[in-house]
């Protein structure tokens, strides 16, 4: 190419999403395919949110409210913070992008776990920053080791809690003691994309720390438990000062009216979220029982997915399950080569999936013995 794009983005791979359902149906001639690959809510959004979206869809000619005033005031009330402490993004992905754009340069570095959610590194690379990856310790964030990586050029530390792709979480005690030791000019991001699924009593209450730590930003999304992944809406909650610094970077109309209306309606229906959390916990319990009865190891999950070590190469299990109509994520691209990451589906989907997994396990273990 003759145009001079930033050298650091030459050869960079775009984000690899879970395989789309229609593509799989066509390729394999399957009539029914279950996507358990992207941690979407298998039950969809609250009916009230779907209704609000449909209604808003009738007026696509009008630009959205860039400030998202209605969603902002509702979210602030829900979180018990000030509306000025929120920045909305086209998914929390976009807030990650804005943070990197605001804080990172080639002279700086950023600290994160490995493996963790891919977008921290991806956006930091685009800004030319140095990436300091700290291996997970037995599947968990090693916060003391991450702290050791901090120097005067560190600008952002990412804590994915619970962590994707492991499902593991950092406790309140660990997080608070870590935060206390981070220099006050280094931003700590607590990415809580799965918080609605968390049931652990010692999970941190980061919102209550925002007043004491202006260098803390909490990321949340409407894509996972709220079931609105396609509409692209998430947010960051932090100090008013930080939010004001980010706002000029935010594209003017980055969240649509449809997304704002649907998210506001979804937020009001907490009973629905609660029922999804209950169903999800039951599904994970069932997955775990399956693993135990089949001698498979897994990491305990506070999310809506489970990382299962099948002892068989992830891509092979992926293919085998795909042929039976199930799209999962191979651990090979996630840093766990002998694992698959499976999103909890509906009760029916999970029954069918465990049957397929059972078959795939026998087929592939016989293969490896040959
Ligand atoms: C899914 C996910 C996100 C991004 O979700 P959006 O759809 O962009 O809001 C962010 N962080 C983690 C850890 C995720 O798993």
Short mmCIF file of C-alpha atoms and ligand atoms in Angstrom, two decimals:
data_model
loop_
_atom_site.label_atom_id
_atom_site.label_comp_id
_atom_site.label_asym_id
_atom_site.label_seq_id
_atom_site.Cartn_x
_atom_site.Cartn_y
_atom_site.Cartn_z
CA UNK A 1 0.00 0.00 0.00
CA UNK A 2 1.30 3.43 -0.86
CA UNK A 3 -0.69 5.33 1.72
CA UNK A 4 1.15 5.77 4.98
CA UNK A 5 -1.12 4.29 7.65
CA UNK A 6 0.29 4.16 11.18
CA UNK A 7 3.01 1.49 11.20
CA UNK A 8 1.55 -0.18 14.28
CA UNK A 9 -1.70 -1.05 12.49
CA UNK A 10 -0.03 -2.69 9.49
CA UNK A 11 -0.80 -6.40 9.69
CA UNK A 12 -3.18 -5.98 12.64
CA UNK A 13 -6.10 -8.40 12.52
CA UNK A 14 -9.66 -7.05 12.83
CA UNK A 15 -11.73 -8.43 15.74
CA UNK A 16 -12.83 -12.02 15.06
CA UNK A 17 -16.44 -12.39 16.15
CA UNK A 18 -18.22 -15.66 16.86
CA UNK A 19 -19.28 -17.41 13.66
CA UNK A 20 -22.62 -16.06 12.37
CA UNK A 21 -25.54 -18.50 12.53
CA UNK A 22 -26.73 -18.06 8.93
CA UNK A 23 -23.27 -18.78 7.57
CA UNK A 24 -23.08 -22.04 9.52
CA UNK A 25 -26.57 -23.12 8.45
CA UNK A 26 -25.68 -22.65 4.80
CA UNK A 27 -22.20 -24.15 4.96
CA UNK A 28 -23.28 -27.30 6.77
CA UNK A 29 -26.84 -27.59 5.51
CA UNK A 30 -28.18 -27.55 9.07
CA UNK A 31 -31.73 -26.40 9.72
CA UNK A 32 -31.13 -25.45 13.32
CA UNK A 33 -28.02 -23.85 14.75
CA UNK A 34 -27.44 -22.68 18.33
CA UNK A 35 -24.99 -19.84 18.88
CA UNK A 36 -23.36 -20.23 22.27
CA UNK A 37 -20.28 -18.25 21.31
CA UNK A 38 -20.69 -14.56 22.10
CA UNK A 39 -22.15 -14.46 25.61
CA UNK A 40 -25.44 -13.03 24.39
CA UNK A 41 -28.57 -13.40 26.52
CA UNK A 42 -30.30 -16.54 25.17
CA UNK A 43 -33.66 -15.22 26.39
CA UNK A 44 -33.27 -11.89 24.56
CA UNK A 45 -34.12 -8.53 26.13
CA UNK A 46 -37.04 -7.61 28.36
CA UNK A 47 -40.17 -7.45 26.18
CA UNK A 48 -40.51 -3.81 27.27
CA UNK A 49 -37.09 -3.04 25.75
CA UNK A 50 -37.96 -4.73 22.46
CA UNK A 51 -41.19 -2.75 22.35
CA UNK A 52 -39.40 0.56 23.03
CA UNK A 53 -36.90 -0.23 20.27
CA UNK A 54 -39.66 -1.03 17.77
CA UNK A 55 -41.43 2.20 18.60
CA UNK A 56 -38.24 4.29 18.22
CA UNK A 57 -37.52 2.56 14.91
CA UNK A 58 -40.46 4.41 13.38
CA UNK A 59 -38.49 7.69 13.32
CA UNK A 60 -35.04 7.01 11.92
CA UNK A 61 -34.94 10.40 10.17
CA UNK A 62 -34.28 12.29 13.42
CA UNK A 63 -30.72 12.46 14.86
CA UNK A 64 -30.42 10.97 18.32
CA UNK A 65 -29.81 12.98 21.48
CA UNK A 66 -26.02 12.82 21.59
CA UNK A 67 -26.08 13.49 25.33
CA UNK A 68 -28.54 10.62 25.89
CA UNK A 69 -30.27 12.71 28.54
CA UNK A 70 -33.11 10.33 29.37
CA UNK A 71 -30.96 7.20 29.53
CA UNK A 72 -28.33 9.19 31.41
CA UNK A 73 -30.64 10.33 34.18
CA UNK A 74 -32.18 6.86 34.51
CA UNK A 75 -28.82 5.12 34.61
CA UNK A 76 -27.48 7.62 37.13
CA UNK A 77 -30.51 7.06 39.37
CA UNK A 78 -30.14 3.29 39.02
CA UNK A 79 -26.45 3.45 39.99
CA UNK A 80 -26.93 6.19 42.58
CA UNK A 81 -24.31 8.47 41.01
CA UNK A 82 -24.45 11.90 39.36
CA UNK A 83 -25.49 12.07 35.66
CA UNK A 84 -22.25 13.97 34.95
CA UNK A 85 -20.30 10.84 35.90
CA UNK A 86 -21.46 8.87 32.84
CA UNK A 87 -20.16 8.55 29.30
CA UNK A 88 -22.14 6.43 26.84
CA UNK A 89 -20.64 4.49 23.98
CA UNK A 90 -21.71 2.36 21.05
CA UNK A 91 -21.14 -0.61 23.32
CA UNK A 92 -18.57 -0.46 26.11
CA UNK A 93 -16.14 -1.32 23.29
CA UNK A 94 -16.37 2.29 22.21
CA UNK A 95 -15.67 3.54 25.72
CA UNK A 96 -12.52 1.38 25.70
CA UNK A 97 -11.56 3.03 22.41
CA UNK A 98 -12.20 6.52 23.82
CA UNK A 99 -10.11 5.81 26.91
CA UNK A 100 -7.18 4.61 24.81
CA UNK A 101 -7.49 7.57 22.50
CA UNK A 102 -7.55 9.99 25.44
CA UNK A 103 -4.74 8.55 27.53
CA UNK A 104 -2.35 6.50 25.42
CA UNK A 105 0.51 7.64 23.16
CA UNK A 106 3.67 5.89 21.91
CA UNK A 107 5.53 7.25 24.97
CA UNK A 108 3.19 5.51 27.42
CA UNK A 109 2.37 1.99 28.52
CA UNK A 110 -0.73 0.14 29.66
CA UNK A 111 -1.00 -2.88 31.95
CA UNK A 112 -3.45 -5.76 31.52
CA UNK A 113 -3.85 -9.44 32.30
CA UNK A 114 -3.29 -12.19 29.76
CA UNK A 115 -5.51 -13.73 28.55
CA UNK A 116 -8.19 -11.10 28.95
CA UNK A 117 -10.70 -9.25 26.77
CA UNK A 118 -8.96 -8.51 23.45
CA UNK A 119 -10.07 -4.92 22.96
CA UNK A 120 -7.79 -3.34 25.59
CA UNK A 121 -4.69 -4.48 23.74
CA UNK A 122 -6.20 -3.89 20.32
CA UNK A 123 -6.97 -0.22 20.96
CA UNK A 124 -3.72 0.37 22.84
CA UNK A 125 -1.75 -0.99 19.87
CA UNK A 126 -3.55 1.47 17.58
CA UNK A 127 -2.34 4.32 19.82
CA UNK A 128 1.20 2.97 19.65
CA UNK A 129 1.44 2.44 23.41
CA UNK A 130 3.58 -0.25 25.00
CA UNK A 131 1.49 -3.24 26.16
CA UNK A 132 2.46 -4.87 29.45
CA UNK A 133 0.67 -8.18 29.79
CA UNK A 134 0.70 -10.02 33.09
CA UNK A 135 -0.19 -13.74 32.96
CA UNK A 136 -3.23 -14.83 34.93
CA UNK A 137 -2.31 -16.80 38.04
CA UNK A 138 -4.26 -20.09 38.05
CA UNK A 139 -6.84 -18.36 35.87
CA UNK A 140 -7.18 -15.23 38.05
CA UNK A 141 -5.89 -11.65 37.72
CA UNK A 142 -2.55 -11.33 39.49
CA UNK A 143 -3.02 -7.79 40.80
CA UNK A 144 0.25 -7.59 42.78
CA UNK A 145 2.21 -8.61 39.67
CA UNK A 146 0.25 -6.06 37.62
CA UNK A 147 1.13 -3.39 40.17
CA UNK A 148 4.82 -4.31 39.75
CA UNK A 149 4.55 -3.39 36.06
CA UNK A 150 3.43 0.16 36.80
CA UNK A 151 5.99 2.93 36.24
CA UNK A 152 5.92 6.66 35.55
CA UNK A 153 4.80 6.03 31.94
CA UNK A 154 1.82 3.85 32.84
CA UNK A 155 -1.52 5.44 31.99
CA UNK A 156 -4.19 2.69 32.19
CA UNK A 157 -4.49 -0.60 34.09
CA UNK A 158 -7.32 -2.88 32.93
CA UNK A 159 -9.10 -5.20 35.36
CA UNK A 160 -11.68 -7.32 33.59
CA UNK A 161 -13.97 -8.38 36.40
CA UNK A 162 -15.23 -11.01 35.94
CA UNK A 163 -12.62 -11.84 33.34
CA UNK A 164 -13.42 -12.83 29.79
CA UNK A 165 -12.54 -15.58 28.69
CA UNK A 166 -12.04 -17.27 32.09
CA UNK A 167 -15.19 -16.19 33.98
CA UNK A 168 -13.10 -15.75 37.13
CA UNK A 169 -13.42 -12.70 39.40
CA UNK A 170 -11.34 -10.44 41.59
CA UNK A 171 -12.65 -10.06 45.15
CA UNK A 172 -13.56 -6.83 46.91
CA UNK A 173 -10.62 -7.17 49.26
CA UNK A 174 -8.10 -7.81 46.46
CA UNK A 175 -9.44 -4.97 44.34
CA UNK A 176 -9.57 -2.39 47.12
CA UNK A 177 -6.08 -3.15 48.35
CA UNK A 178 -4.81 -2.92 44.76
CA UNK A 179 -6.58 0.39 44.10
CA UNK A 180 -5.08 1.86 47.23
CA UNK A 181 -1.59 1.15 45.90
CA UNK A 182 -2.06 2.42 42.34
CA UNK A 183 -0.58 5.93 41.83
CA UNK A 184 -3.38 8.48 41.67
CA UNK A 185 -2.44 9.58 38.12
CA UNK A 186 -2.90 6.08 36.67
CA UNK A 187 -6.39 5.18 35.49
CA UNK A 188 -7.81 1.86 36.71
CA UNK A 189 -10.57 0.45 34.50
CA UNK A 190 -12.91 -2.12 36.04
CA UNK A 191 -14.68 -3.77 33.10
CA UNK A 192 -17.89 -5.21 34.53
CA UNK A 193 -19.61 -6.43 31.36
CA UNK A 194 -21.04 -9.45 33.24
CA UNK A 195 -21.90 -7.85 36.59
CA UNK A 196 -25.62 -8.67 36.29
CA UNK A 197 -24.70 -12.37 36.34
CA UNK A 198 -22.43 -12.16 39.38
CA UNK A 199 -23.66 -14.02 42.47
CA UNK A 200 -20.44 -14.03 44.57
CA UNK A 201 -21.02 -12.07 47.81
CA UNK A 202 -17.41 -10.78 47.92
CA UNK A 203 -17.48 -9.17 44.47
CA UNK A 204 -16.37 -5.50 44.69
CA UNK A 205 -18.83 -2.60 44.86
CA UNK A 206 -16.75 -0.31 42.64
CA UNK A 207 -19.38 2.42 42.27
CA UNK A 208 -19.05 3.15 45.98
CA UNK A 209 -15.31 3.76 45.40
CA UNK A 210 -15.75 6.41 42.70
CA UNK A 211 -15.86 9.30 45.18
CA UNK A 212 -12.58 8.31 46.79
CA UNK A 213 -10.81 7.36 43.57
CA UNK A 214 -11.10 9.86 40.69
CA UNK A 215 -8.71 7.57 38.78
CA UNK A 216 -11.27 4.72 38.64
CA UNK A 217 -13.59 4.03 35.73
CA UNK A 218 -16.27 1.32 35.76
CA UNK A 219 -17.42 -0.09 32.41
CA UNK A 220 -20.84 -1.68 31.97
CA UNK A 221 -22.90 -2.72 28.99
CA UNK A 222 -26.44 -3.40 27.81
CA UNK A 223 -25.10 -6.10 25.47
CA UNK A 224 -24.93 -9.06 27.81
CA UNK A 225 -27.59 -9.68 30.49
CA UNK A 226 -29.79 -6.86 29.15
CA UNK A 227 -29.92 -8.65 25.79
CA UNK A 228 -29.30 -5.61 23.55
CA UNK A 229 -25.98 -6.54 21.90
CA UNK A 230 -27.17 -5.61 18.42
CA UNK A 231 -28.15 -2.08 19.45
CA UNK A 232 -24.64 -1.17 20.70
CA UNK A 233 -24.91 0.66 23.97
CA UNK A 234 -22.70 0.63 27.04
CA UNK A 235 -21.17 3.19 29.38
CA UNK A 236 -18.34 4.24 31.59
CA UNK A 237 -18.94 5.58 35.11
CA UNK A 238 -16.17 7.63 36.67
CA UNK A 239 -15.27 11.02 38.04
CA UNK A 240 -16.95 14.01 36.40
CA UNK A 241 -13.47 15.29 35.61
CA UNK A 242 -12.51 12.17 33.65
CA UNK A 243 -15.88 12.02 31.88
CA UNK A 244 -15.49 15.65 30.81
CA UNK A 245 -12.06 14.88 29.43
CA UNK A 246 -13.46 12.00 27.36
CA UNK A 247 -16.50 13.80 26.01
CA UNK A 248 -14.75 15.70 23.17
CA UNK A 249 -13.52 12.33 21.83
CA UNK A 250 -17.00 10.80 21.77
CA UNK A 251 -18.49 10.84 18.26
CA UNK A 252 -21.43 13.29 18.36
CA UNK A 253 -24.25 10.77 17.78
CA UNK A 254 -22.58 7.58 18.94
CA UNK A 255 -25.63 5.93 20.51
CA UNK A 256 -28.85 5.73 18.53
CA UNK A 257 -32.32 6.71 19.71
CA UNK A 258 -33.39 3.07 19.32
CA UNK A 259 -30.57 1.94 21.58
CA UNK A 260 -31.18 4.69 24.15
CA UNK A 261 -34.92 3.97 24.37
CA UNK A 262 -34.44 0.22 24.55
CA UNK A 263 -31.72 0.52 27.21
CA UNK A 264 -33.86 2.86 29.32
CA UNK A 265 -36.77 0.41 29.18
CA UNK A 266 -34.48 -2.55 29.91
CA UNK A 267 -33.09 -0.80 32.96
CA UNK A 268 -36.60 -0.37 34.39
CA UNK A 269 -37.30 -4.10 34.18
CA UNK A 270 -34.96 -5.36 36.90
CA UNK A 271 -37.25 -8.30 37.58
CA UNK A 272 -36.40 -9.60 34.13
CA UNK A 273 -32.66 -9.24 34.76
CA UNK A 274 -33.10 -11.08 38.04
CA UNK A 275 -34.87 -14.00 36.33
CA UNK A 276 -32.10 -14.18 33.70
CA UNK A 277 -29.50 -14.28 36.47
CA UNK A 278 -31.33 -17.17 38.16
CA UNK A 279 -31.69 -19.16 34.93
CA UNK A 280 -28.04 -18.52 34.11
CA UNK A 281 -26.83 -19.76 37.50
CA UNK A 282 -28.83 -22.97 37.06
CA UNK A 283 -27.38 -23.44 33.59
CA UNK A 284 -23.82 -22.99 34.83
CA UNK A 285 -24.45 -25.42 37.71
CA UNK A 286 -25.61 -27.95 35.16
CA UNK A 287 -22.53 -27.38 32.97
CA UNK A 288 -20.33 -27.79 36.03
CA UNK A 289 -22.03 -31.05 37.04
CA UNK A 290 -21.47 -32.33 33.51
CA UNK A 291 -17.77 -31.43 33.71
CA UNK A 292 -17.41 -33.14 37.06
CA UNK A 293 -19.12 -36.32 35.92
CA UNK A 294 -16.94 -36.39 32.77
CA UNK A 295 -13.68 -35.57 34.55
CA UNK A 296 -13.25 -32.24 32.75
CA UNK A 297 -11.65 -29.28 34.48
CA UNK A 298 -13.15 -25.79 34.27
CA UNK A 299 -12.74 -22.41 35.91
CA UNK A 300 -15.57 -21.38 38.26
CA UNK A 301 -17.53 -18.68 36.46
CA UNK A 302 -19.36 -15.54 37.61
CA UNK A 303 -20.46 -14.80 34.04
CA UNK A 304 -22.82 -16.42 31.54
CA UNK A 305 -20.13 -18.61 30.02
CA UNK A 306 -17.85 -21.43 31.09
CA UNK A 307 -14.31 -22.15 29.93
CA UNK A 308 -14.09 -25.93 29.78
CA UNK A 309 -10.84 -27.80 29.40
CA UNK A 310 -11.77 -30.82 27.30
CA UNK A 311 -8.16 -31.93 26.86
CA UNK A 312 -8.81 -31.89 23.11
CA UNK A 313 -7.55 -29.09 20.81
CA UNK A 314 -10.12 -26.27 20.88
CA UNK A 315 -10.43 -25.97 17.11
CA UNK A 316 -11.17 -29.67 16.80
CA UNK A 317 -13.91 -29.53 19.43
CA UNK A 318 -15.23 -26.38 17.76
CA UNK A 319 -15.54 -28.19 14.41
CA UNK A 320 -17.03 -31.27 15.97
CA UNK A 321 -19.68 -29.27 17.84
CA UNK A 322 -20.34 -27.10 14.79
CA UNK A 323 -21.27 -30.18 12.77
CA UNK A 324 -23.86 -30.95 15.47
CA UNK A 325 -25.30 -27.43 15.22
CA UNK A 326 -23.53 -25.65 18.10
CA UNK A 327 -21.30 -22.62 17.71
CA UNK A 328 -18.90 -22.24 20.66
CA UNK A 329 -15.57 -20.41 20.90
CA UNK A 330 -12.39 -22.37 20.46
CA UNK A 331 -9.93 -21.69 23.27
CA UNK A 332 -7.09 -21.67 20.74
CA UNK A 333 -7.63 -18.02 19.86
CA UNK A 334 -8.37 -17.14 23.49
CA UNK A 335 -5.13 -18.39 25.03
CA UNK A 336 -6.47 -21.77 26.22
CA UNK A 337 -5.64 -24.25 23.44
CA UNK A 338 -7.30 -27.32 25.01
CA UNK A 339 -10.49 -25.52 26.01
CA UNK A 340 -13.75 -24.27 24.60
CA UNK A 341 -15.74 -21.30 25.89
CA UNK A 342 -19.46 -21.95 25.96
CA UNK A 343 -22.21 -19.42 26.64
CA UNK A 344 -25.11 -20.69 28.75
CA UNK A 345 -28.17 -21.03 26.53
CA UNK A 346 -31.83 -21.62 27.33
CA UNK A 347 -32.74 -24.76 29.29
CA UNK A 348 -33.57 -26.61 26.04
CA UNK A 349 -30.40 -25.47 24.31
CA UNK A 350 -28.27 -26.58 27.24
CA UNK A 351 -29.81 -30.07 27.27
CA UNK A 352 -29.11 -30.46 23.57
CA UNK A 353 -25.65 -28.96 23.91
CA UNK A 354 -24.54 -31.28 26.71
CA UNK A 355 -25.71 -34.25 24.66
CA UNK A 356 -23.69 -32.99 21.68
CA UNK A 357 -20.68 -32.32 23.90
CA UNK A 358 -20.90 -35.83 25.31
CA UNK A 359 -20.88 -37.27 21.76
CA UNK A 360 -18.06 -34.99 20.61
CA UNK A 361 -15.97 -35.99 23.60
CA UNK A 362 -16.33 -39.72 22.85
CA UNK A 363 -15.73 -39.27 19.12
CA UNK A 364 -12.62 -37.19 19.61
CA UNK A 365 -11.10 -39.16 22.45
CA UNK A 366 -11.34 -42.34 20.31
CA UNK A 367 -9.68 -40.39 17.51
CA UNK A 368 -6.75 -39.40 19.70
CA UNK A 369 -6.27 -42.99 20.89
CA UNK A 370 -5.97 -44.28 17.31
C1 LIG B 1 -18.77 -8.23 25.62
C2 LIG B 1 -17.75 -7.51 26.38
C3 LIG B 1 -17.56 -6.13 26.26
C4 LIG B 1 -18.15 -5.27 25.19
O1 LIG B 1 -19.43 -5.27 25.03
P1 LIG B 1 -20.17 -4.16 24.17
O2 LIG B 1 -21.11 -4.95 23.35
O3 LIG B 1 -19.16 -3.41 23.33
O4 LIG B 1 -20.79 -3.29 25.18
C5 LIG B 1 -16.63 -5.50 27.07
N1 LIG B 1 -15.91 -6.19 27.93
C6 LIG B 1 -16.03 -7.50 28.07
C7 LIG B 1 -15.19 -8.21 29.05
C8 LIG B 1 -16.94 -8.21 27.29
O5 LIG B 1 -17.01 -9.54 27.40
#
